[in-house]
Amino acid sequence: MDRRRTLLTIHPDHREAVVTLVQRQLQPVHAALAALSGQEREHFMRGWRVLVEAMETA
């Protein structure tokens, strides 16, 4: 399994804009997870893990 990553640094002049963009894009995910019970979140995350593993082996 290839788990290489690329790390990058956002120039300070653009950091605030990038952080704002990422927060805006993740807001629906945070809201959805907050609406779930603890057990539902566990099942949701397990489903994501299964999906990622399937995609990595495809």
C-alpha atoms as an extended CHARMM CRD file, in Angstrom:
* protein
*
        58  EXT
         1         1  MET       CA              0.0000000000        0.0000000000        0.0000000000  PROA      1               0.0000000000
         2         2  ASP       CA              1.4420000000        3.3830000000       -1.0050000000  PROA      2               0.0000000000
         3         3  ARG       CA              1.0430000000        5.8970000000        1.8080000000  PROA      3               0.0000000000
         4         4  ARG       CA              3.4090000000        8.5820000000        0.5470000000  PROA      4               0.0000000000
         5         5  ARG       CA              2.3070000000       12.1080000000        1.3190000000  PROA      5               0.0000000000
         6         6  THR       CA              3.2680000000       15.5300000000        0.0560000000  PROA      6               0.0000000000
         7         7  LEU       CA              3.5790000000       18.2310000000        2.6910000000  PROA      7               0.0000000000
         8         8  LEU       CA              3.3430000000       21.8510000000        1.7060000000  PROA      8               0.0000000000
         9         9  THR       CA              3.3700000000       25.2050000000        3.3750000000  PROA      9               0.0000000000
        10        10  ILE       CA              0.8940000000       27.9460000000        2.5940000000  PROA      10              0.0000000000
        11        11  HSD       CA              2.4800000000       31.3620000000        2.2180000000  PROA      11              0.0000000000
        12        12  PRO       CA              1.4630000000       33.5720000000        5.1640000000  PROA      12              0.0000000000
        13        13  ASP       CA             -0.1730000000       36.0630000000        2.7750000000  PROA      13              0.0000000000
        14        14  HSD       CA             -2.6380000000       33.3470000000        1.6700000000  PROA      14              0.0000000000
        15        15  ARG       CA             -3.0300000000       31.2830000000        4.8220000000  PROA      15              0.0000000000
        16        16  GLU       CA             -6.1960000000       32.9810000000        6.1130000000  PROA      16              0.0000000000
        17        17  ALA       CA             -7.9780000000       32.5680000000        2.7800000000  PROA      17              0.0000000000
        18        18  VAL       CA             -7.0250000000       28.8780000000        2.5430000000  PROA      18              0.0000000000
        19        19  VAL       CA             -8.0820000000       28.1720000000        6.1450000000  PROA      19              0.0000000000
        20        20  THR       CA            -11.4230000000       29.9150000000        5.5150000000  PROA      20              0.0000000000
        21        21  LEU       CA            -11.9870000000       27.8850000000        2.3390000000  PROA      21              0.0000000000
        22        22  VAL       CA            -11.1970000000       24.5690000000        4.0150000000  PROA      22              0.0000000000
        23        23  GLN       CA            -13.3930000000       25.3790000000        7.0200000000  PROA      23              0.0000000000
        24        24  ARG       CA            -16.2760000000       26.2910000000        4.7010000000  PROA      24              0.0000000000
        25        25  GLN       CA            -15.9000000000       23.0530000000        2.7480000000  PROA      25              0.0000000000
        26        26  LEU       CA            -15.7400000000       20.9230000000        5.9010000000  PROA      26              0.0000000000
        27        27  GLN       CA            -18.6940000000       22.6000000000        7.6420000000  PROA      27              0.0000000000
        28        28  PRO       CA            -21.3210000000       20.2050000000        6.2040000000  PROA      28              0.0000000000
        29        29  VAL       CA            -19.2440000000       17.2160000000        7.3450000000  PROA      29              0.0000000000
        30        30  HSD       CA            -18.9400000000       18.6430000000       10.8670000000  PROA      30              0.0000000000
        31        31  ALA       CA            -22.6750000000       19.3690000000       10.9710000000  PROA      31              0.0000000000
        32        32  ALA       CA            -23.5590000000       15.8630000000        9.7790000000  PROA      32              0.0000000000
        33        33  LEU       CA            -21.2650000000       14.1990000000       12.3170000000  PROA      33              0.0000000000
        34        34  ALA       CA            -22.6330000000       16.3920000000       15.1020000000  PROA      34              0.0000000000
        35        35  ALA       CA            -26.1700000000       15.2250000000       14.2660000000  PROA      35              0.0000000000
        36        36  LEU       CA            -25.2170000000       11.5680000000       14.7710000000  PROA      36              0.0000000000
        37        37  SER       CA            -25.1160000000        9.6560000000       18.0370000000  PROA      37              0.0000000000
        38        38  GLY       CA            -21.7790000000        8.2760000000       19.1870000000  PROA      38              0.0000000000
        39        39  GLN       CA            -22.6210000000        4.8140000000       17.8860000000  PROA      39              0.0000000000
        40        40  GLU       CA            -23.7990000000        6.2220000000       14.5490000000  PROA      40              0.0000000000
        41        41  ARG       CA            -20.5160000000        8.1540000000       14.1970000000  PROA      41              0.0000000000
        42        42  GLU       CA            -18.5670000000        4.9450000000       14.8740000000  PROA      42              0.0000000000
        43        43  HSD       CA            -20.5070000000        3.1410000000       12.1310000000  PROA      43              0.0000000000
        44        44  PHE       CA            -20.0870000000        6.0710000000        9.7420000000  PROA      44              0.0000000000
        45        45  MET       CA            -16.3210000000        6.1610000000       10.2930000000  PROA      45              0.0000000000
        46        46  ARG       CA            -16.0860000000        2.3790000000        9.9020000000  PROA      46              0.0000000000
        47        47  GLY       CA            -17.8770000000        2.7130000000        6.5740000000  PROA      47              0.0000000000
        48        48  TRP       CA            -15.3740000000        5.3430000000        5.4120000000  PROA      48              0.0000000000
        49        49  ARG       CA            -12.4550000000        3.0880000000        6.4240000000  PROA      49              0.0000000000
        50        50  VAL       CA            -13.9300000000        0.1830000000        4.4610000000  PROA      50              0.0000000000
        51        51  LEU       CA            -14.4290000000        2.4370000000        1.4270000000  PROA      51              0.0000000000
        52        52  VAL       CA            -10.8570000000        3.7840000000        1.5810000000  PROA      52              0.0000000000
        53        53  GLU       CA             -9.4200000000        0.2800000000        1.9060000000  PROA      53              0.0000000000
        54        54  ALA       CA            -11.4730000000       -0.8890000000       -1.0910000000  PROA      54              0.0000000000
        55        55  MET       CA            -10.2980000000        2.0880000000       -3.1530000000  PROA      55              0.0000000000
        56        56  GLU       CA             -6.6600000000        1.4790000000       -2.1950000000  PROA      56              0.0000000000
        57        57  THR       CA             -6.8040000000       -2.1270000000       -3.3560000000  PROA      57              0.0000000000
        58        58  ALA       CA             -8.6570000000       -1.3520000000       -6.5950000000  PROA      58              0.0000000000
